[in-house]
Amino acid sequence: EAQVTQNPRYLITVTGKKLTVTCSQNMNHEYMSWYRQDPGLGLRQIYYSMNVEVTDKGDVPEGYKVSRKEKRNFPLILESPSPNQTSLYFCASSSTIAGVKNEQYFGPGTRLTVT
Amino acid sequence: AQKVTQAQTEISVVEKEDVTLDCVYETRDTTYYLFWYKQPPSGELVFLIRRNSFDEQNEISGRYSWNFQKSTSSFNFTITASQVVDSAVYFCALSVIGTYKYIFGTGTRLKVLA
């Protein structure tokens, strides 16, 4: 089954304690991206990756890091989480062959609470 | 800079009514893609449609239809004969060709009452 998986699905942590949210896709997609969803603000793009070892900032990258060492994985790293990073996070992937932007497949979401 | 505006924060309709969700976008680029996604109460994001700027043809899929008008920079979504299962948050998104960024609107929460 084609899917994007995220772990953990729920996480409560404390300020300053480094954490990683994993994302994996099994569709051999070149493009992967992270979003955060906050009430009244919709979905905002944090980082994206066009392919292995190629990443770039989205609109709200502050406080986050990513890496793309393998095509299937795109972890989101919060080195020193703060309460304003409490949010619902989605990972997504899509195929972008020849520049055509196909639909993004989204993971189930990770609800993060930073106290 | 690009922007997507979904001015309707929340809409409530009674089952079987028709409803239109508005999406207005801003971009100086002439080549782009527009998308609609649905987020039901269960929380997952589901793709509904993709349209590129070269194709202004309207699309119909069952009870769903989309009206794309470049002249007004709008990509509106109509649900005909709404059903309770249509209750969800709907997002419109824009991505300029040649970039890898996606700009989402703030979403419209649709409540369909039985």
PDB file of C-alpha atoms in Angstrom:
ATOM      1  CA  GLU A   1       0.000   0.000   0.000  1.00  0.00           C
ATOM      2  CA  ALA A   2       1.323   3.394  -1.018  1.00  0.00           C
ATOM      3  CA  GLN A   3       1.744   5.483   2.081  1.00  0.00           C
ATOM      4  CA  VAL A   4       3.598   8.092   4.067  1.00  0.00           C
ATOM      5  CA  THR A   5       4.284   7.165   7.653  1.00  0.00           C
ATOM      6  CA  GLN A   6       5.204   9.433  10.538  1.00  0.00           C
ATOM      7  CA  ASN A   7       6.413   8.631  14.016  1.00  0.00           C
ATOM      8  CA  PRO A   8       5.522   9.342  16.676  1.00  0.00           C
ATOM      9  CA  ARG A   9       1.877  10.254  16.167  1.00  0.00           C
ATOM     10  CA  TYR A  10       1.715  12.064  19.501  1.00  0.00           C
ATOM     11  CA  LEU A  11       4.506  13.582  21.528  1.00  0.00           C
ATOM     12  CA  ILE A  12       4.606  15.675  24.671  1.00  0.00           C
ATOM     13  CA  THR A  13       8.007  17.053  25.532  1.00  0.00           C
ATOM     14  CA  VAL A  14       9.670  19.824  27.498  1.00  0.00           C
ATOM     15  CA  THR A  15      11.376  22.961  26.315  1.00  0.00           C
ATOM     16  CA  GLY A  16      14.891  22.386  25.079  1.00  0.00           C
ATOM     17  CA  LYS A  17      14.819  18.611  24.785  1.00  0.00           C
ATOM     18  CA  LYS A  18      15.902  17.640  21.273  1.00  0.00           C
ATOM     19  CA  LEU A  19      13.495  15.516  19.297  1.00  0.00           C
ATOM     20  CA  THR A  20      13.130  13.972  15.883  1.00  0.00           C
ATOM     21  CA  VAL A  21       9.954  13.201  13.998  1.00  0.00           C
ATOM     22  CA  THR A  22      10.507  10.572  11.359  1.00  0.00           C
ATOM     23  CA  CYS A  23       8.856  10.453   7.955  1.00  0.00           C
ATOM     24  CA  SER A  24       9.071   7.679   5.429  1.00  0.00           C
ATOM     25  CA  GLN A  25       7.414   7.063   2.061  1.00  0.00           C
ATOM     26  CA  ASN A  26       7.289   3.912  -0.029  1.00  0.00           C
ATOM     27  CA  MET A  27       6.381   5.446  -3.392  1.00  0.00           C
ATOM     28  CA  ASN A  28       9.883   6.344  -4.602  1.00  0.00           C
ATOM     29  CA  HIS A  29       8.901  10.020  -4.678  1.00  0.00           C
ATOM     30  CA  GLU A  30      11.561  12.608  -5.334  1.00  0.00           C
ATOM     31  CA  TYR A  31       9.836  15.412  -3.433  1.00  0.00           C
ATOM     32  CA  MET A  32       9.164  15.474   0.297  1.00  0.00           C
ATOM     33  CA  SER A  33       8.028  18.274   2.541  1.00  0.00           C
ATOM     34  CA  TRP A  34       7.118  19.173   6.108  1.00  0.00           C
ATOM     35  CA  TYR A  35       4.204  21.366   7.131  1.00  0.00           C
ATOM     36  CA  ARG A  36       2.783  22.605  10.375  1.00  0.00           C
ATOM     37  CA  GLN A  37      -0.910  23.217  10.889  1.00  0.00           C
ATOM     38  CA  ASP A  38      -2.094  25.778  13.408  1.00  0.00           C
ATOM     39  CA  PRO A  39      -5.629  27.062  14.050  1.00  0.00           C
ATOM     40  CA  GLY A  40      -6.442  29.993  11.818  1.00  0.00           C
ATOM     41  CA  LEU A  41      -3.151  29.735   9.951  1.00  0.00           C
ATOM     42  CA  GLY A  42      -3.759  26.722   7.736  1.00  0.00           C
ATOM     43  CA  LEU A  43      -0.809  24.690   6.559  1.00  0.00           C
ATOM     44  CA  ARG A  44       2.571  26.340   6.417  1.00  0.00           C
ATOM     45  CA  GLN A  45       5.588  24.793   4.764  1.00  0.00           C
ATOM     46  CA  ILE A  46       8.638  24.309   6.986  1.00  0.00           C
ATOM     47  CA  TYR A  47      11.194  22.621   4.736  1.00  0.00           C
ATOM     48  CA  TYR A  48      11.149  20.669   1.525  1.00  0.00           C
ATOM     49  CA  SER A  49      13.464  18.384  -0.368  1.00  0.00           C
ATOM     50  CA  MET A  50      13.628  18.036  -4.123  1.00  0.00           C
ATOM     51  CA  ASN A  51      15.726  14.873  -3.948  1.00  0.00           C
ATOM     52  CA  VAL A  52      18.412  13.149  -1.905  1.00  0.00           C
ATOM     53  CA  GLU A  53      20.797  15.646  -0.271  1.00  0.00           C
ATOM     54  CA  VAL A  54      18.815  18.604  -1.665  1.00  0.00           C
ATOM     55  CA  THR A  55      16.736  20.564   0.817  1.00  0.00           C
ATOM     56  CA  ASP A  56      15.492  24.115   1.120  1.00  0.00           C
ATOM     57  CA  LYS A  57      13.555  26.356   3.481  1.00  0.00           C
ATOM     58  CA  GLY A  58       9.859  26.871   3.309  1.00  0.00           C
ATOM     59  CA  ASP A  59       8.036  29.784   4.887  1.00  0.00           C
ATOM     60  CA  VAL A  60       8.572  28.900   8.551  1.00  0.00           C
ATOM     61  CA  PRO A  61      11.962  27.131   8.911  1.00  0.00           C
ATOM     62  CA  GLU A  62      13.145  28.775  12.133  1.00  0.00           C
ATOM     63  CA  GLY A  63      13.844  26.272  14.889  1.00  0.00           C
ATOM     64  CA  TYR A  64      13.781  23.246  12.592  1.00  0.00           C
ATOM     65  CA  LYS A  65      16.325  21.133  10.740  1.00  0.00           C
ATOM     66  CA  VAL A  66      15.914  18.409   8.156  1.00  0.00           C
ATOM     67  CA  SER A  67      18.054  15.930   6.314  1.00  0.00           C
ATOM     68  CA  ARG A  68      17.547  13.751   3.239  1.00  0.00           C
ATOM     69  CA  LYS A  69      20.157  11.051   3.207  1.00  0.00           C
ATOM     70  CA  GLU A  70      17.898   8.470   1.616  1.00  0.00           C
ATOM     71  CA  LYS A  71      15.113   8.945  -0.873  1.00  0.00           C
ATOM     72  CA  ARG A  72      12.456   7.381   1.321  1.00  0.00           C
ATOM     73  CA  ASN A  73      13.197   9.222   4.599  1.00  0.00           C
ATOM     74  CA  PHE A  74      12.907  12.873   5.562  1.00  0.00           C
ATOM     75  CA  PRO A  75      13.192  13.413   9.336  1.00  0.00           C
ATOM     76  CA  LEU A  76      12.271  16.686  11.021  1.00  0.00           C
ATOM     77  CA  ILE A  77      14.580  17.685  13.838  1.00  0.00           C
ATOM     78  CA  LEU A  78      13.817  20.162  16.606  1.00  0.00           C
ATOM     79  CA  GLU A  79      17.146  20.786  18.323  1.00  0.00           C
ATOM     80  CA  SER A  80      15.734  22.915  21.137  1.00  0.00           C
ATOM     81  CA  PRO A  81      11.941  22.846  21.053  1.00  0.00           C
ATOM     82  CA  SER A  82       9.985  25.784  22.409  1.00  0.00           C
ATOM     83  CA  PRO A  83       6.287  26.119  23.286  1.00  0.00           C
ATOM     84  CA  ASN A  84       5.593  28.033  20.061  1.00  0.00           C
ATOM     85  CA  GLN A  85       6.439  24.856  18.166  1.00  0.00           C
ATOM     86  CA  THR A  86       3.426  23.142  19.677  1.00  0.00           C
ATOM     87  CA  SER A  87       1.510  22.195  16.561  1.00  0.00           C
ATOM     88  CA  LEU A  88       0.231  19.466  14.271  1.00  0.00           C
ATOM     89  CA  TYR A  89       2.914  18.405  11.822  1.00  0.00           C
ATOM     90  CA  PHE A  90       2.432  16.752   8.468  1.00  0.00           C
ATOM     91  CA  CYS A  91       4.956  15.134   6.193  1.00  0.00           C
ATOM     92  CA  ALA A  92       4.144  14.839   2.502  1.00  0.00           C
ATOM     93  CA  SER A  93       5.648  13.392  -0.642  1.00  0.00           C
ATOM     94  CA  SER A  94       4.974  13.654  -4.341  1.00  0.00           C
ATOM     95  CA  SER A  95       6.391  12.730  -7.670  1.00  0.00           C
ATOM     96  CA  THR A  96       7.757  15.614  -9.730  1.00  0.00           C
ATOM     97  CA  ILE A  97       8.906  13.994 -12.931  1.00  0.00           C
ATOM     98  CA  ALA A  98       9.789  16.488 -15.670  1.00  0.00           C
ATOM     99  CA  GLY A  99       8.675  19.350 -13.469  1.00  0.00           C
ATOM    100  CA  VAL A 100       5.063  18.234 -13.363  1.00  0.00           C
ATOM    101  CA  LYS A 101       3.668  18.752  -9.899  1.00  0.00           C
ATOM    102  CA  ASN A 102       1.522  15.835  -8.952  1.00  0.00           C
ATOM    103  CA  GLU A 103      -0.595  15.678  -5.842  1.00  0.00           C
ATOM    104  CA  GLN A 104       1.078  15.407  -2.474  1.00  0.00           C
ATOM    105  CA  TYR A 105       0.470  12.355  -0.325  1.00  0.00           C
ATOM    106  CA  PHE A 106       0.311  13.268   3.331  1.00  0.00           C
ATOM    107  CA  GLY A 107       1.237  11.321   6.407  1.00  0.00           C
ATOM    108  CA  PRO A 108      -1.255  10.933   9.271  1.00  0.00           C
ATOM    109  CA  GLY A 109       0.191  13.830  11.246  1.00  0.00           C
ATOM    110  CA  THR A 110       2.180  14.195  14.458  1.00  0.00           C
ATOM    111  CA  ARG A 111       0.689  16.196  17.280  1.00  0.00           C
ATOM    112  CA  LEU A 112       3.505  17.803  19.239  1.00  0.00           C
ATOM    113  CA  THR A 113       3.103  19.584  22.554  1.00  0.00           C
ATOM    114  CA  VAL A 114       6.062  21.441  24.054  1.00  0.00           C
ATOM    115  CA  THR A 115       5.648  22.482  27.673  1.00  0.00           C
TER     116      THR A 115
ATOM    117  CA  ALA B   1       5.312  36.628  -3.217  1.00  0.00           C
ATOM    118  CA  GLN B   2       2.427  34.245  -3.567  1.00  0.00           C
ATOM    119  CA  LYS B   3      -0.694  34.177  -1.456  1.00  0.00           C
ATOM    120  CA  VAL B   4      -3.860  32.097  -1.173  1.00  0.00           C
ATOM    121  CA  THR B   5      -6.946  33.546   0.479  1.00  0.00           C
ATOM    122  CA  GLN B   6      -9.877  31.501   1.684  1.00  0.00           C
ATOM    123  CA  ALA B   7     -12.026  34.217   3.170  1.00  0.00           C
ATOM    124  CA  GLN B   8     -14.757  31.891   4.410  1.00  0.00           C
ATOM    125  CA  THR B   9     -13.571  30.590   7.755  1.00  0.00           C
ATOM    126  CA  GLU B  10     -16.615  28.431   8.403  1.00  0.00           C
ATOM    127  CA  ILE B  11     -19.756  27.603   6.450  1.00  0.00           C
ATOM    128  CA  SER B  12     -22.799  25.718   7.696  1.00  0.00           C
ATOM    129  CA  VAL B  13     -25.386  24.282   5.343  1.00  0.00           C
ATOM    130  CA  VAL B  14     -28.253  21.871   5.614  1.00  0.00           C
ATOM    131  CA  GLU B  15     -27.914  18.555   3.854  1.00  0.00           C
ATOM    132  CA  LYS B  16     -28.783  18.646   0.132  1.00  0.00           C
ATOM    133  CA  GLU B  17     -27.971  22.328  -0.203  1.00  0.00           C
ATOM    134  CA  ASP B  18     -25.359  23.404  -2.724  1.00  0.00           C
ATOM    135  CA  VAL B  19     -22.310  25.184  -1.335  1.00  0.00           C
ATOM    136  CA  THR B  20     -19.374  27.008  -2.899  1.00  0.00           C
ATOM    137  CA  LEU B  21     -16.000  27.386  -1.245  1.00  0.00           C
ATOM    138  CA  ASP B  22     -14.001  30.347  -2.468  1.00  0.00           C
ATOM    139  CA  CYS B  23     -10.287  30.422  -3.208  1.00  0.00           C
ATOM    140  CA  VAL B  24      -8.484  33.527  -4.431  1.00  0.00           C
ATOM    141  CA  TYR B  25      -4.789  33.389  -5.205  1.00  0.00           C
ATOM    142  CA  GLU B  26      -2.072  35.926  -5.901  1.00  0.00           C
ATOM    143  CA  THR B  27       1.025  35.376  -7.974  1.00  0.00           C
ATOM    144  CA  ARG B  28       2.953  37.330 -10.563  1.00  0.00           C
ATOM    145  CA  ASP B  29       3.982  34.136 -12.263  1.00  0.00           C
ATOM    146  CA  THR B  30       1.997  32.948 -15.257  1.00  0.00           C
ATOM    147  CA  THR B  31       2.628  29.233 -14.820  1.00  0.00           C
ATOM    148  CA  TYR B  32       1.457  27.506 -11.681  1.00  0.00           C
ATOM    149  CA  TYR B  33      -0.592  24.694 -10.230  1.00  0.00           C
ATOM    150  CA  LEU B  34      -3.628  24.947  -7.996  1.00  0.00           C
ATOM    151  CA  PHE B  35      -4.862  22.220  -5.671  1.00  0.00           C
ATOM    152  CA  TRP B  36      -7.733  21.432  -3.357  1.00  0.00           C
ATOM    153  CA  TYR B  37      -7.386  19.118  -0.350  1.00  0.00           C
ATOM    154  CA  LYS B  38      -9.971  17.843   2.112  1.00  0.00           C
ATOM    155  CA  GLN B  39      -9.308  17.260   5.815  1.00  0.00           C
ATOM    156  CA  PRO B  40     -12.170  15.292   7.392  1.00  0.00           C
ATOM    157  CA  PRO B  41     -12.647  15.174  11.172  1.00  0.00           C
ATOM    158  CA  SER B  42     -10.324  12.152  11.311  1.00  0.00           C
ATOM    159  CA  GLY B  43      -7.473  14.523  10.418  1.00  0.00           C
ATOM    160  CA  GLU B  44      -5.873  13.102   7.301  1.00  0.00           C
ATOM    161  CA  LEU B  45      -5.358  15.269   4.216  1.00  0.00           C
ATOM    162  CA  VAL B  46      -6.944  13.973   1.040  1.00  0.00           C
ATOM    163  CA  PHE B  47      -6.184  15.237  -2.448  1.00  0.00           C
ATOM    164  CA  LEU B  48      -9.211  16.357  -4.468  1.00  0.00           C
ATOM    165  CA  ILE B  49      -8.003  18.074  -7.622  1.00  0.00           C
ATOM    166  CA  ARG B  50      -5.032  19.629  -9.391  1.00  0.00           C
ATOM    167  CA  ARG B  51      -5.284  22.246 -12.112  1.00  0.00           C
ATOM    168  CA  ASN B  52      -2.476  23.974 -13.992  1.00  0.00           C
ATOM    169  CA  SER B  53      -2.578  27.534 -15.235  1.00  0.00           C
ATOM    170  CA  PHE B  54      -2.691  26.459 -18.864  1.00  0.00           C
ATOM    171  CA  ASP B  55      -6.012  24.737 -18.438  1.00  0.00           C
ATOM    172  CA  GLU B  56      -8.969  26.910 -17.486  1.00  0.00           C
ATOM    173  CA  GLN B  57     -11.482  24.239 -18.255  1.00  0.00           C
ATOM    174  CA  ASN B  58     -13.881  23.644 -15.415  1.00  0.00           C
ATOM    175  CA  GLU B  59     -14.045  20.185 -13.953  1.00  0.00           C
ATOM    176  CA  ILE B  60     -16.834  18.073 -12.575  1.00  0.00           C
ATOM    177  CA  SER B  61     -16.437  14.918 -10.554  1.00  0.00           C
ATOM    178  CA  GLY B  62     -19.714  13.563  -9.268  1.00  0.00           C
ATOM    179  CA  ARG B  63     -21.162  16.125  -6.877  1.00  0.00           C
ATOM    180  CA  TYR B  64     -17.945  18.157  -6.922  1.00  0.00           C
ATOM    181  CA  SER B  65     -17.118  20.845  -9.444  1.00  0.00           C
ATOM    182  CA  TRP B  66     -14.364  23.409  -9.756  1.00  0.00           C
ATOM    183  CA  ASN B  67     -14.446  26.773 -11.475  1.00  0.00           C
ATOM    184  CA  PHE B  68     -11.044  28.163 -12.436  1.00  0.00           C
ATOM    185  CA  GLN B  69     -10.977  31.778 -13.629  1.00  0.00           C
ATOM    186  CA  LYS B  70      -7.604  33.354 -14.305  1.00  0.00           C
ATOM    187  CA  SER B  71      -9.233  36.742 -14.907  1.00  0.00           C
ATOM    188  CA  THR B  72     -10.283  36.907 -11.264  1.00  0.00           C
ATOM    189  CA  SER B  73      -7.482  34.678  -9.896  1.00  0.00           C
ATOM    190  CA  SER B  74     -10.039  32.345  -8.401  1.00  0.00           C
ATOM    191  CA  PHE B  75     -10.381  28.587  -8.152  1.00  0.00           C
ATOM    192  CA  ASN B  76     -13.714  27.963  -6.477  1.00  0.00           C
ATOM    193  CA  PHE B  77     -15.085  24.618  -5.372  1.00  0.00           C
ATOM    194  CA  THR B  78     -18.780  23.740  -5.433  1.00  0.00           C
ATOM    195  CA  ILE B  79     -20.429  20.780  -3.750  1.00  0.00           C
ATOM    196  CA  THR B  80     -23.855  19.996  -5.139  1.00  0.00           C
ATOM    197  CA  ALA B  81     -26.449  18.366  -2.904  1.00  0.00           C
ATOM    198  CA  SER B  82     -24.145  18.365   0.096  1.00  0.00           C
ATOM    199  CA  GLN B  83     -24.033  15.403   2.445  1.00  0.00           C
ATOM    200  CA  VAL B  84     -23.001  15.037   6.071  1.00  0.00           C
ATOM    201  CA  VAL B  85     -19.875  13.183   4.917  1.00  0.00           C
ATOM    202  CA  ASP B  86     -18.746  16.373   3.168  1.00  0.00           C
ATOM    203  CA  SER B  87     -18.186  17.971   6.573  1.00  0.00           C
ATOM    204  CA  ALA B  88     -14.480  18.760   6.669  1.00  0.00           C
ATOM    205  CA  VAL B  89     -11.908  21.494   6.394  1.00  0.00           C
ATOM    206  CA  TYR B  90     -11.036  22.254   2.788  1.00  0.00           C
ATOM    207  CA  PHE B  91      -7.717  23.750   1.756  1.00  0.00           C
ATOM    208  CA  CYS B  92      -6.760  25.456  -1.470  1.00  0.00           C
ATOM    209  CA  ALA B  93      -3.061  25.553  -2.422  1.00  0.00           C
ATOM    210  CA  LEU B  94      -0.814  27.191  -5.012  1.00  0.00           C
ATOM    211  CA  SER B  95       2.578  26.145  -6.341  1.00  0.00           C
ATOM    212  CA  VAL B  96       4.457  28.058  -9.000  1.00  0.00           C
ATOM    213  CA  ILE B  97       6.072  25.961 -11.715  1.00  0.00           C
ATOM    214  CA  GLY B  98       9.842  26.051 -11.396  1.00  0.00           C
ATOM    215  CA  THR B  99       9.689  26.377  -7.613  1.00  0.00           C
ATOM    216  CA  TYR B 100       9.179  23.765  -4.976  1.00  0.00           C
ATOM    217  CA  LYS B 101       7.169  25.797  -2.509  1.00  0.00           C
ATOM    218  CA  TYR B 102       3.504  25.256  -1.773  1.00  0.00           C
ATOM    219  CA  ILE B 103       1.312  28.005  -0.387  1.00  0.00           C
ATOM    220  CA  PHE B 104      -1.847  26.888   1.365  1.00  0.00           C
ATOM    221  CA  GLY B 105      -4.838  28.960   2.311  1.00  0.00           C
ATOM    222  CA  THR B 106      -6.089  29.027   5.873  1.00  0.00           C
ATOM    223  CA  GLY B 107      -8.865  26.590   5.058  1.00  0.00           C
ATOM    224  CA  THR B 108     -12.669  26.656   5.141  1.00  0.00           C
ATOM    225  CA  ARG B 109     -14.498  24.511   7.656  1.00  0.00           C
ATOM    226  CA  LEU B 110     -17.685  23.144   6.127  1.00  0.00           C
ATOM    227  CA  LYS B 111     -20.400  21.785   8.393  1.00  0.00           C
ATOM    228  CA  VAL B 112     -23.229  19.917   6.735  1.00  0.00           C
ATOM    229  CA  LEU B 113     -26.157  19.474   9.066  1.00  0.00           C
ATOM    230  CA  ALA B 114     -28.567  16.577   8.756  1.00  0.00           C
TER     231      ALA B 114
END
